[in-house]
GROMACS .gro file of C-alpha atoms in nm:
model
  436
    1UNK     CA    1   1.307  10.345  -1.105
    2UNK     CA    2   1.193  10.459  -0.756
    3UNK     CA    3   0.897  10.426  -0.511
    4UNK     CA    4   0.761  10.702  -0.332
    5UNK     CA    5   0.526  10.754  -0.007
    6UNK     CA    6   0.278  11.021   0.039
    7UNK     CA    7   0.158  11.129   0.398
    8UNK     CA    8  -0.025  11.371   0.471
    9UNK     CA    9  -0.377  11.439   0.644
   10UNK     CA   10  -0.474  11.704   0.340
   11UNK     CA   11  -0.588  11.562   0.018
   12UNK     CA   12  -0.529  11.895  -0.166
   13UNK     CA   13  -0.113  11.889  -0.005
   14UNK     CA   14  -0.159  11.515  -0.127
   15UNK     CA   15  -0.311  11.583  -0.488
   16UNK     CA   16  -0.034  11.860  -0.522
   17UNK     CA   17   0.229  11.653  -0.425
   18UNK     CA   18   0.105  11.385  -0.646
   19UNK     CA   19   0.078  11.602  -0.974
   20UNK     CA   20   0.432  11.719  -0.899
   21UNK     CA   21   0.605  11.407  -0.891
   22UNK     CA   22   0.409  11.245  -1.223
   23UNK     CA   23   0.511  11.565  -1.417
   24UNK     CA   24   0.841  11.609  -1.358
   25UNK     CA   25   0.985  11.280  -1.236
   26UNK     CA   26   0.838  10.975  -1.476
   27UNK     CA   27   1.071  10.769  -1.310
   28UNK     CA   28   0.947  10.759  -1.009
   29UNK     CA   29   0.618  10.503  -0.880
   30UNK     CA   30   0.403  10.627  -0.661
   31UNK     CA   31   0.282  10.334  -0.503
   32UNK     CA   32   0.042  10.483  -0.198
   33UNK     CA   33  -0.056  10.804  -0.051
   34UNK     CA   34  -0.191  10.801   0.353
   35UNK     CA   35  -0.304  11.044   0.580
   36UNK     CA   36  -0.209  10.989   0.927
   37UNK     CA   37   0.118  10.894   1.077
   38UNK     CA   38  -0.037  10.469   1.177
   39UNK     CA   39  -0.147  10.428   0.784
   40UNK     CA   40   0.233  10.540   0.730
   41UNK     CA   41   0.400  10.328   0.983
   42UNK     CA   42   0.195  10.024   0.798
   43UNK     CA   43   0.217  10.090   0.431
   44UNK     CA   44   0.621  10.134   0.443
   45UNK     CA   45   0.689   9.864   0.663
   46UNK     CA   46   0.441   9.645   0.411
   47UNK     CA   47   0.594   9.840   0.065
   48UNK     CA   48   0.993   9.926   0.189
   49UNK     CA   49   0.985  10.276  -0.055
   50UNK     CA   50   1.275  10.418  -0.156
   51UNK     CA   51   1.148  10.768  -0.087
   52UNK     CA   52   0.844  10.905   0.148
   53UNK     CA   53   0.730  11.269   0.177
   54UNK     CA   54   0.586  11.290   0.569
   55UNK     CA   55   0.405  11.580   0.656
   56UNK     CA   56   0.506  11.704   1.048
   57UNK     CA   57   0.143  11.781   1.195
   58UNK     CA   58  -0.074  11.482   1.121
   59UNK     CA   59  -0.332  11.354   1.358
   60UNK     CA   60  -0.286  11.043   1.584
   61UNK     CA   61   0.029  11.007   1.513
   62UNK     CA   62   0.256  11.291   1.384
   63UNK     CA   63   0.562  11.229   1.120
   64UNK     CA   64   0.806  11.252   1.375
   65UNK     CA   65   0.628  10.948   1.570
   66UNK     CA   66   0.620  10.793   1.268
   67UNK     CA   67   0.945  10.801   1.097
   68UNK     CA   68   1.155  10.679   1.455
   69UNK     CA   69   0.914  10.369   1.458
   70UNK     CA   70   1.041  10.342   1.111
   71UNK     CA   71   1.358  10.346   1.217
   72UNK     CA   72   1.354  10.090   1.496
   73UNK     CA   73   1.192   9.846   1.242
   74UNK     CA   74   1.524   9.896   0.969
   75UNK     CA   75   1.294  10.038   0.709
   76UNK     CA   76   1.564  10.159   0.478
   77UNK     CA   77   1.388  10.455   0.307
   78UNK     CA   78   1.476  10.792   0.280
   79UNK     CA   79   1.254  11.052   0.464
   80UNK     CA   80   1.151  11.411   0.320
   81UNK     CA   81   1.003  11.631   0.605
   82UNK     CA   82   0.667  11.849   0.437
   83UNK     CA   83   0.625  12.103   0.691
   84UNK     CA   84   0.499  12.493   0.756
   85UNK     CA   85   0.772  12.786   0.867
   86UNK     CA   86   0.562  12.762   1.247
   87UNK     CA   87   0.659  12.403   1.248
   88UNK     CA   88   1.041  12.499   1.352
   89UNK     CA   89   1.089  12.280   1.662
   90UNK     CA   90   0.934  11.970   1.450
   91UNK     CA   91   1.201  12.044   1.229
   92UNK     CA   92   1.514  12.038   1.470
   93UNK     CA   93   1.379  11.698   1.594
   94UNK     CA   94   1.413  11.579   1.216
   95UNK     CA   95   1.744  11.719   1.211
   96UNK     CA   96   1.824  11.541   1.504
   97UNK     CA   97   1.741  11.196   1.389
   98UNK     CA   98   1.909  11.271   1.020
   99UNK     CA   99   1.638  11.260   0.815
  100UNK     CA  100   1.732  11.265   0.432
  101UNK     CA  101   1.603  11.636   0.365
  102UNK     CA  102   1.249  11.843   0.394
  103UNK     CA  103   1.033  12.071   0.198
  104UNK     CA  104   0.858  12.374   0.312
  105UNK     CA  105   0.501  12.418   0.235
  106UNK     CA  106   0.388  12.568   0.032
  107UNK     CA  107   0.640  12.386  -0.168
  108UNK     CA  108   0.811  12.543  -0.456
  109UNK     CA  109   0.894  12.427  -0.784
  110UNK     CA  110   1.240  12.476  -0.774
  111UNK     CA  111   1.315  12.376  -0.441
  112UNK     CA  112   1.094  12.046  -0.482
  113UNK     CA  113   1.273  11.952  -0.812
  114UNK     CA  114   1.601  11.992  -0.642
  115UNK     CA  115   1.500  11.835  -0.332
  116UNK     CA  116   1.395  11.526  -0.479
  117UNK     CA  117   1.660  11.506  -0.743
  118UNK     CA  118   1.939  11.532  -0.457
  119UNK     CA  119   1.768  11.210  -0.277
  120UNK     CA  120   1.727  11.030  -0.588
  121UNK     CA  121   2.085  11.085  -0.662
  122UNK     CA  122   2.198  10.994  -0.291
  123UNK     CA  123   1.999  10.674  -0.374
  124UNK     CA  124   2.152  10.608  -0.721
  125UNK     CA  125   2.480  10.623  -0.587
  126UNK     CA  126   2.392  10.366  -0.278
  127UNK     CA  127   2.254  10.113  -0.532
  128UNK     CA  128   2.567  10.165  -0.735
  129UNK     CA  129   2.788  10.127  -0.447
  130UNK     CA  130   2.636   9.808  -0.339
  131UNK     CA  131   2.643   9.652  -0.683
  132UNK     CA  132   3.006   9.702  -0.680
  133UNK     CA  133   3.035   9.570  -0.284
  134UNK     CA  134   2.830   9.246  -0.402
  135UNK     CA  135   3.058   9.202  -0.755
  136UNK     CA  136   3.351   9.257  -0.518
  137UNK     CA  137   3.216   8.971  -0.238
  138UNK     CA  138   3.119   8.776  -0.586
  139UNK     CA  139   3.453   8.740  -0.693
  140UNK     CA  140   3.634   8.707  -0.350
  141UNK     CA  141   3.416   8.403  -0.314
  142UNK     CA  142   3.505   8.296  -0.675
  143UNK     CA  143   3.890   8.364  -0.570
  144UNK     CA  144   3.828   8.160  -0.222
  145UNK     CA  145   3.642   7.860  -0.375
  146UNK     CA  146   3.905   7.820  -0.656
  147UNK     CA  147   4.189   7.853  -0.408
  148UNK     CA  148   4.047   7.632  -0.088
  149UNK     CA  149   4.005   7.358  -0.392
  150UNK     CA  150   4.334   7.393  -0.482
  151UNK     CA  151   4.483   7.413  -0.151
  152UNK     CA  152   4.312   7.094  -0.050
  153UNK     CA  153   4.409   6.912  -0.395
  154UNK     CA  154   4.757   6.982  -0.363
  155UNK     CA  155   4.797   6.843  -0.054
  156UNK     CA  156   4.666   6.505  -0.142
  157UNK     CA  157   4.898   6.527  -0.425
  158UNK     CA  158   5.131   6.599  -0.169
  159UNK     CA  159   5.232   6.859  -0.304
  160UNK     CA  160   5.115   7.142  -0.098
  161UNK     CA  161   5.055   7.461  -0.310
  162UNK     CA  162   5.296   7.765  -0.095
  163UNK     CA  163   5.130   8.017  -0.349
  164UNK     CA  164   4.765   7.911  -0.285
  165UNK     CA  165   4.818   7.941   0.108
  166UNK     CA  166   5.016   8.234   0.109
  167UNK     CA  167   4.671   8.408  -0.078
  168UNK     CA  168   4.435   8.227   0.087
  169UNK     CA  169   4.601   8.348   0.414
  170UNK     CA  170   4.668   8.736   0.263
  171UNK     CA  171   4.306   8.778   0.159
  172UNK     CA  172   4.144   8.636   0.499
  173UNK     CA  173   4.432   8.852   0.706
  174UNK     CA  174   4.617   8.549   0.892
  175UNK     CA  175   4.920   8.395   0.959
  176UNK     CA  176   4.997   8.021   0.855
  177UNK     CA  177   5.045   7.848   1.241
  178UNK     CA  178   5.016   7.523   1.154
  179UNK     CA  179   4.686   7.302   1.055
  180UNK     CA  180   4.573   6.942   1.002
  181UNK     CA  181   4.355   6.803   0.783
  182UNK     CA  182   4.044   6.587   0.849
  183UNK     CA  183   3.793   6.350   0.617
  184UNK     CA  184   3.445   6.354   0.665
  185UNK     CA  185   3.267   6.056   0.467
  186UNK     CA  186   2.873   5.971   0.495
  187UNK     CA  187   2.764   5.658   0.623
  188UNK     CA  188   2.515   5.377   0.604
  189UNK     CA  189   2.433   5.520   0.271
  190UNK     CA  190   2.473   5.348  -0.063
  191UNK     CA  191   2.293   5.630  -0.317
  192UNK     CA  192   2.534   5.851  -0.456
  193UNK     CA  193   2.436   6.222  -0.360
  194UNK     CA  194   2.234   6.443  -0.611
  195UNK     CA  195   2.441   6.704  -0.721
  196UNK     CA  196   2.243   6.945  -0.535
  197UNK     CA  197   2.308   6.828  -0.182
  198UNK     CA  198   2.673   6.750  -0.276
  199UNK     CA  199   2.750   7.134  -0.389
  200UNK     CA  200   2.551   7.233  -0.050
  201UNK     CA  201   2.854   7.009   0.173
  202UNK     CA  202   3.062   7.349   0.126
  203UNK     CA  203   2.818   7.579   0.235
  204UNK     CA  204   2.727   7.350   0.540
  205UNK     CA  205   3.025   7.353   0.730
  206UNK     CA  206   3.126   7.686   0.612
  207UNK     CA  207   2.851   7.785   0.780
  208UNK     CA  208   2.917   7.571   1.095
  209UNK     CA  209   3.290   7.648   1.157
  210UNK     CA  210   3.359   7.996   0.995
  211UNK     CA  211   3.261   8.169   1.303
  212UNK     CA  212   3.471   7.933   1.504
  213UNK     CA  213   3.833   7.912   1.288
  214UNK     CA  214   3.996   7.954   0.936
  215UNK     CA  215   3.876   7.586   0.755
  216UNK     CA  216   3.987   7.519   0.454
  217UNK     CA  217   3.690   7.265   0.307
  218UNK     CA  218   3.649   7.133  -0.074
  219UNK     CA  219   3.372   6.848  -0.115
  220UNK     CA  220   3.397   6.577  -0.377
  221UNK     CA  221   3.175   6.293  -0.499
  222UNK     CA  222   3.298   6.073  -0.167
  223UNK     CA  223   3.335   6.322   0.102
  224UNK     CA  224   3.488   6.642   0.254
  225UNK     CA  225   3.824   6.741   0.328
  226UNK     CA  226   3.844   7.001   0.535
  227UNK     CA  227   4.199   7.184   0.646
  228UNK     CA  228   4.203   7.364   0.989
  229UNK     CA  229   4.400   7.614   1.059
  230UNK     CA  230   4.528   7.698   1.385
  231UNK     CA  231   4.502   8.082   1.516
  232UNK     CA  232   4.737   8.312   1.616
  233UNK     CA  233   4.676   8.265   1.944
  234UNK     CA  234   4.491   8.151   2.220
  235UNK     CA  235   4.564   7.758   2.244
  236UNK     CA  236   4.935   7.675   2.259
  237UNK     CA  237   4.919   7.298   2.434
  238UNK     CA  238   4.959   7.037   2.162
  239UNK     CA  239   4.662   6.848   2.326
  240UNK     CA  240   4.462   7.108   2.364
  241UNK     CA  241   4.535   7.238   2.004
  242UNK     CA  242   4.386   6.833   1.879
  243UNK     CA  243   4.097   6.856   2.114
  244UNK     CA  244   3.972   7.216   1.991
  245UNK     CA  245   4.091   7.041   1.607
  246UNK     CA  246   3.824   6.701   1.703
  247UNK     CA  247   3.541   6.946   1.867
  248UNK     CA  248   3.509   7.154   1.570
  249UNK     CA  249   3.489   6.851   1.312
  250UNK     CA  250   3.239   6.674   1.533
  251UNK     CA  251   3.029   7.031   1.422
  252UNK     CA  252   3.114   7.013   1.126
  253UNK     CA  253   2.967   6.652   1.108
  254UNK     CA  254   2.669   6.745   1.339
  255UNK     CA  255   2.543   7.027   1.111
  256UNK     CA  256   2.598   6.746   0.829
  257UNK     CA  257   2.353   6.525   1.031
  258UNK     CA  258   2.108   6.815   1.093
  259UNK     CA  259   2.059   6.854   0.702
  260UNK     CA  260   2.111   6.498   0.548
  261UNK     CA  261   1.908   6.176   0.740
  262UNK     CA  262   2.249   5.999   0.727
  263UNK     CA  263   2.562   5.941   0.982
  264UNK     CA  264   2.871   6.107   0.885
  265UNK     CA  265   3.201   5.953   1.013
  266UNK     CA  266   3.537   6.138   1.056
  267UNK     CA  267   3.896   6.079   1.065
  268UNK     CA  268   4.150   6.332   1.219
  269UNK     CA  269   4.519   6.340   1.075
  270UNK     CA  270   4.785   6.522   1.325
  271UNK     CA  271   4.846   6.885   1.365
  272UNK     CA  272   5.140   7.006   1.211
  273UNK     CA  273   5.310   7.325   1.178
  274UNK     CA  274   5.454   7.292   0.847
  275UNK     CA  275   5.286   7.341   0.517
  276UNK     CA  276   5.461   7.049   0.341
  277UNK     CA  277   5.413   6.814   0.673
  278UNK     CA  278   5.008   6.835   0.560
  279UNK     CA  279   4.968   6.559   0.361
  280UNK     CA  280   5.132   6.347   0.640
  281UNK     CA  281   4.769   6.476   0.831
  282UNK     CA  282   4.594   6.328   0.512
  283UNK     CA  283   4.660   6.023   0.536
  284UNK     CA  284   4.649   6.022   0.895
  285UNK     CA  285   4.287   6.100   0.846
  286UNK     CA  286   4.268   5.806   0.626
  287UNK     CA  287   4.406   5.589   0.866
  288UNK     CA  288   4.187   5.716   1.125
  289UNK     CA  289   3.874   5.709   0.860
  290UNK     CA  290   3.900   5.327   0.781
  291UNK     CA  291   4.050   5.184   1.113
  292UNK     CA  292   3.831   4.973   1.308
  293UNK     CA  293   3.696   5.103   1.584
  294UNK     CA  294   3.623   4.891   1.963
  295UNK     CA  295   3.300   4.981   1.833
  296UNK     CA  296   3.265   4.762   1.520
  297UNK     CA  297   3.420   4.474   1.640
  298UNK     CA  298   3.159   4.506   1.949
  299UNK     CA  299   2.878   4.510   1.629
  300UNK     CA  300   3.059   4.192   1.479
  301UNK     CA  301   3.042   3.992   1.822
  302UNK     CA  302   2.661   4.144   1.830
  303UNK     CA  303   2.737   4.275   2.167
  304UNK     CA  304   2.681   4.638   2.102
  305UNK     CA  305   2.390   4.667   2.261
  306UNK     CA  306   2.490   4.533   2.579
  307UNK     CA  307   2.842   4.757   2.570
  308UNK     CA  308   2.599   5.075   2.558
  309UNK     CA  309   2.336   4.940   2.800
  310UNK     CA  310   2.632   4.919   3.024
  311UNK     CA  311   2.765   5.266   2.951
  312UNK     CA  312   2.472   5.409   3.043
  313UNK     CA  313   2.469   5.257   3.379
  314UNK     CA  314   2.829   5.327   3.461
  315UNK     CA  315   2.709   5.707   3.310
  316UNK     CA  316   2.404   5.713   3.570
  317UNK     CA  317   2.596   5.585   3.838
  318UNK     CA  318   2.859   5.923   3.797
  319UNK     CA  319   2.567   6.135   3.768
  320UNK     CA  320   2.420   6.019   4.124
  321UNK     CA  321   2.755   6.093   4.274
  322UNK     CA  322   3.004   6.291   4.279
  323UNK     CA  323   3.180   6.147   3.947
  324UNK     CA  324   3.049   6.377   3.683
  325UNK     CA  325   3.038   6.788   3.757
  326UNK     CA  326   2.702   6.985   3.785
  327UNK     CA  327   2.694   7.085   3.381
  328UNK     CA  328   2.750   6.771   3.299
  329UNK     CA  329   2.491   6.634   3.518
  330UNK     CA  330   2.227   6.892   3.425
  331UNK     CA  331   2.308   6.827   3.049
  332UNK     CA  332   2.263   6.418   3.111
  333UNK     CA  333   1.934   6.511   3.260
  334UNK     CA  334   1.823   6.724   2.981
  335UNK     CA  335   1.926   6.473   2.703
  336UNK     CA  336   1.737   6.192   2.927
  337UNK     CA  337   1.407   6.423   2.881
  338UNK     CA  338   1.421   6.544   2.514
  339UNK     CA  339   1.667   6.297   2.344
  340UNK     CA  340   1.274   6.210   2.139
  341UNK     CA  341   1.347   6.545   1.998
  342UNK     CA  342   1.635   6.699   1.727
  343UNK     CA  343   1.834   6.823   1.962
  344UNK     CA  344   2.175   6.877   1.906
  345UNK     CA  345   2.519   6.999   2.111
  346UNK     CA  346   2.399   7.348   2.068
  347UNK     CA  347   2.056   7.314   2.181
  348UNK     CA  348   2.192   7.170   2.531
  349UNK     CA  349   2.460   7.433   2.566
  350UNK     CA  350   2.201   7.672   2.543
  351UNK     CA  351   1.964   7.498   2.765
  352UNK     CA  352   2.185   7.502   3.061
  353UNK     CA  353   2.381   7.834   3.001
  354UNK     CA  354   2.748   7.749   2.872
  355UNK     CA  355   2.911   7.703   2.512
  356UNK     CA  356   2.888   7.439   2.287
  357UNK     CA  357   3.269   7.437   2.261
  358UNK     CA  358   3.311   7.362   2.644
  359UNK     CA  359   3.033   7.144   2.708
  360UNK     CA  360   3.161   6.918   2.432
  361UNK     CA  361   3.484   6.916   2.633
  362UNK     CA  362   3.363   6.859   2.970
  363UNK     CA  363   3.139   6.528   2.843
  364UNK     CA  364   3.449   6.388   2.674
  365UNK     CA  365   3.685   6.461   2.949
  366UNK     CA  366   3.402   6.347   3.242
  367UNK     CA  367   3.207   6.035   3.096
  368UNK     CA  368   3.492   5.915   2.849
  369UNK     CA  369   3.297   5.931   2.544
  370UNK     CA  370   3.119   6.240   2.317
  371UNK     CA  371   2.802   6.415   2.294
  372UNK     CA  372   2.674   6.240   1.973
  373UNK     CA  373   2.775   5.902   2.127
  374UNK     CA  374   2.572   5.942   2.461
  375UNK     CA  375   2.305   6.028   2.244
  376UNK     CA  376   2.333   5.798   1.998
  377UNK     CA  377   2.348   5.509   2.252
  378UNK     CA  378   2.059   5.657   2.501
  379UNK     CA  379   1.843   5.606   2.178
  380UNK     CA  380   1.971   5.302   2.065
  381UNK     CA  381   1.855   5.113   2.424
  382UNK     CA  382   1.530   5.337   2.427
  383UNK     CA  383   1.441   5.200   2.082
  384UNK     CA  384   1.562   4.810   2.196
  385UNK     CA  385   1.337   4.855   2.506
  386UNK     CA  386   1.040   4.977   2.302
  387UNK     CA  387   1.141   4.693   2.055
  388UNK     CA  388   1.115   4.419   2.325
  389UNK     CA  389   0.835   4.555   2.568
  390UNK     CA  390   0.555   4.698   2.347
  391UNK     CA  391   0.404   4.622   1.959
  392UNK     CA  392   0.486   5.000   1.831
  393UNK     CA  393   0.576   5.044   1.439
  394UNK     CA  394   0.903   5.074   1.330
  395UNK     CA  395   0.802   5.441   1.204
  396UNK     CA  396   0.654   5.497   1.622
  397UNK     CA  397   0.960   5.391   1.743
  398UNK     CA  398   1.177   5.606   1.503
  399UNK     CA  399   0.946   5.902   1.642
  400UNK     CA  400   1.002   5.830   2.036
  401UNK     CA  401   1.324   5.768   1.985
  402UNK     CA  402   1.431   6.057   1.777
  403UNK     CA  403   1.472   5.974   1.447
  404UNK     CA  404   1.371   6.129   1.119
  405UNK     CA  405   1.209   5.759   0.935
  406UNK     CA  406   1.264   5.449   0.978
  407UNK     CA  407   1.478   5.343   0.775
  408UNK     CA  408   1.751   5.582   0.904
  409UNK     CA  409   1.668   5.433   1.284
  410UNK     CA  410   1.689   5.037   1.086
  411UNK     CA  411   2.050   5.163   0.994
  412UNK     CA  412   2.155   5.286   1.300
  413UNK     CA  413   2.029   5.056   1.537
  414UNK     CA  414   2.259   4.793   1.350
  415UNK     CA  415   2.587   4.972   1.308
  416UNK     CA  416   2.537   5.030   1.706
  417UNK     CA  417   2.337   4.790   1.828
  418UNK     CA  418   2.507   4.488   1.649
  419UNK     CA  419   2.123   4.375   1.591
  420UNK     CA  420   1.843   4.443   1.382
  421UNK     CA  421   1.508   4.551   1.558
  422UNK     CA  422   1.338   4.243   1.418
  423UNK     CA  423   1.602   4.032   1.641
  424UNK     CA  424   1.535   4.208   1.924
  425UNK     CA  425   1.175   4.127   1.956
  426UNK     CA  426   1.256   3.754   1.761
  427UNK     CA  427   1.453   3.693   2.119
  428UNK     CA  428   1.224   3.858   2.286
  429UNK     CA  429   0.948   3.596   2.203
  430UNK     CA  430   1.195   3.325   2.293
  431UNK     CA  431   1.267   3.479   2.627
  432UNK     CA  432   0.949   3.556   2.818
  433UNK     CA  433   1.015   3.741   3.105
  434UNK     CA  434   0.936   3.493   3.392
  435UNK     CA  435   0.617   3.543   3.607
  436UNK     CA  436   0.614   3.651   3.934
   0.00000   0.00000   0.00000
C-alpha cells in the first residue's frame, strides 16, 4: 500500500489526477489533495506520503519552494513534478535537486501509468531493502548478545572462549590488545530487580560506552560484568591504559545511577594482554568489589561526615589558590551552584567547554578524589546542615539537596555520612549553638 499527495491550485488538474490514480492504482491511498505550495509544506510534514504529485506554478509558494523546505525537514517522500512544456526552467531546477520524476500536463495515460508505476517500484524495492538491512542488524545483535554472554561466562569459568573472541572481534573489525574485566553491583538495595529493568542493564551501558570503546557487557540477576577492550591505538602507558579502563566504568555506573534511584559500586580487575590472563582481572574485580574501603571503616567509626566536611575545606582552600587549575576550578564552582539539580559528569563538561573523559581526569588527578565523590559528599554536608539548622522534611531536603525521594537520600546519607539524618538533628538538640 502507498500514500499519495495532491498539489495543485486547479481543482479540475486535481479531480483528474484524483480519478486517475483510484482507477488504475487501487493500491494506492490518497490521503489529501492541497492547492498551494504552504498547505503542501504542512500536510506532508504532518502525513510523511510515500508519493506527492506537485504542480510547478502554484501561488504563494510554488512546488519548487515547496519541495526544498521538504527537504531540509527529512521528509522522505518521493516527488513527481506536474508541470506545462513553458515551464522548462522550473523543470531544470527539479532536475537539479533530484526529484523522483515529473509529468507533463496535460498528462497522458500512458506516460502517467508508467510514471507512477516506476516510483512505486523504486519504493517497493527501498522497503524491501530495508527489511533485509533490519533482519540483517536483527541477527548481528542476536549473534553479539549470544557471543558477549558467552565471552563473559567463559571467563569466569576461566576458561576463556578463543572462538567467541576471535568472532566477536571479526564481526566488530578489531584486533584483541588486551582487556580487563570489571563488576558493577547495585547498592543500598535489598529488592531483587524486575525483570524489566534487569534486561535494560545491557542496553544502558551499551549505550554509555559504545561510542567510547569495544565493552564486552552481560548482566545477571546480581550485577554486570563488563570486559573492556583496549584499542589499537592511542594509549600505550600502562597507567594511563587503567585510568581510561576506571573513567569509562565510572560512566558506565553513572548512566546506571541516571536510570535506577540506587548507588552502583564497581570493582576494577588489571589489564592484561592475554586472553587466558582474563579471569585473573575477574577476580581482581572481586577483590576490588568486596574490599573495604577508608571509606567504610570512616562510616563504622561514624566519622564520615566529618572526613567529607574536611575534604571540602581542603577542596575550597585549592580552589582559592593556585592548587587546583582553572577547569577544575570553574567546574567546583558550577557543582557548588547546581549540585540541587541531576547533573551529572557530562552536564559539567559541557557547561565549561571540555570532555567528559578529561575533566574526569583532571578532578582525580587535582583534588585526589572523583567527580561522583565531590558530589556525593558536597550533598551529603548540604543535607547535614539543612538537617541541623532548619525543620525541612526529609522529602525538602532530598529536593535541595539533589535527590530523587527520600528514601534514596536516608540511604545515602548513612553509607557516607556514618549517621542517620534523625541523629544529626537528635545531637543537634543536645548541642545548642551557644549565644552570643
Amino acid at each position: 500500500m502507498f500514500t499519495l499527495i495532491i498539489a495543485d491550485d486547479e481543482k479540475a488538474a486535481c479531480k483528474r489526477l484524483e480519478l486517475f490514480t483510484k482507477r488504475e492504482f487501487p493500491d494506492i491511498e490518497i490521503v489529501d489533495i492541497v492547492n498551494d505550495g504552504y498547505e503542501l509544506v504542512r500536510s506532508a510534514a504532518a502525513l510523511m506520503p510515500d508519493i506527492a504529485i506537485v504542480d510547478m506554478n502554484m501561488p504563494g509558494m510554488n512546488g519548487i519552494q515547496a519541495i526544498r523546505m521538504l527537504h531540509e525537514r527529512k521528509v522522505n517522500t518521493k516527488f513527481i513534478i506536474n508541470t506545462a512544456y513553458d515551464e522548462f526552467d522550473y523543470v531544470k531546477q527539479a532536475l537539479d535537486m533530484k526529484v523522483d520524476a515529473y509529468l507533463l500536463k496535460p498528462e497522458k495515460k500512458e506516460h502517467f501509468l508508467e510514471t507512477i508505476r516506476k516510483v512505486c517500484d523504486s519504493i517497493r524495492r527501498e522497503r524491501e531493502e530495508a527489511d533485509s538491512r533490519n533482519r540483517m542488524n536483527s541477527l548481528l545483535l542476536g549473534i553479539h548478545s549470544v557471543l558477549e554472554s558467552d565471552i563473559v561466562y567463559s571467563v569466569l569459568m576461566k576458561e576463556p572462549s578463543e572462538h567467541s573472541m576471535r568472532m566477536y572481534c571479526e564481526i566488530n573489525h578489531i584486533q584483541f590488545c588486551g582487556a580487563a574485566v570489571a563488576t558493577i553491583l547495585p547498592t543500598g538495595f535489598e529488592e531483587r530487580l524486575r525483570a524489566s529493568e534487569k534486561n535494560s542493564w545491557n542496553e544502558i551501558v551499551h549505550r554509555a560506552l559504545d561510542s567510547l570503546c569495544n565493552c564486552i557487557v552481560n548482566a545477571t540477576d546480581h550485577g554486570i560484568n563488563l570486559i573492556i577492550l583496549a584499542s589499537d591505538g592511542g594509549l600505550k602507558d600502562r597507567q594511563e591504559i587503567n585510568d581510561w579502563i576506571r573513567d569509562l566504568v565510572w560512566l558506565a555506573a553513572e548512566e546506571l545511577r541516571r536510570e535506577y534511584p540506587m548507588h552502583f559500586r564497581a570493582g576494577i580487575g588489571g589489564f592484561y594482554e592475554k586472553l587466558a590472563d582474563l579471569p585473573c582481572s575477574y577476580e581482581e574485580s572481586l577483590e576490588g568489589l568486596y574490599r573495604k574501603s577508608p571509606e567504610t571503616k570512616e562510616e563504622e567509626k561514624g566519622e564520615g561526615l566529618e572526613k567529607w566536611q574536611e575534604q571540602l575545606a581542603r577542596i575550597s582552600a585549592l580552589c582559592r589558590t593556585d592548587g587546583a587549575s582553572d577547569y577544575v576550578k570553574e567546574a567546583i564552582c558550577y557543582i557548588g551552584q547546581n549540585f540541587a539539580r541531576d547533573i551529572s559528569l557530562d552536564s559539567v563538561a559541557e557547561a565549561i567547554g571540555i570532555s567528559s573523559y578529561y575533566l574526569s581526569r583532571i578532578i582525580s588527578q587535582e583534588l585526589g578524589i572523583t567527580f561522583v565523590e565531590y558530589l556525593t559528599g558536597l550533598r551529603i554536608v548540604q543535607a547535614a546542615k539543612l538537617a541541623a539548622t532548619t525543620r525541612l522534611s526529609l522529602k525538602q531536603i532530598a529536593e535541595r539537596t539533589g535527590y530523587p525521594n527520600d528514601a534514596y537520600l536516608c540511604r545515602v546519607f548513612k553509607k557516607y555520612a556514618g549517621k542517620t539524618i534523625g541523629q544529626i538533628r537528635r545531637e543537634e538538640q543536645k548541642n545548642p549553638p551557644t549565644p552570643r
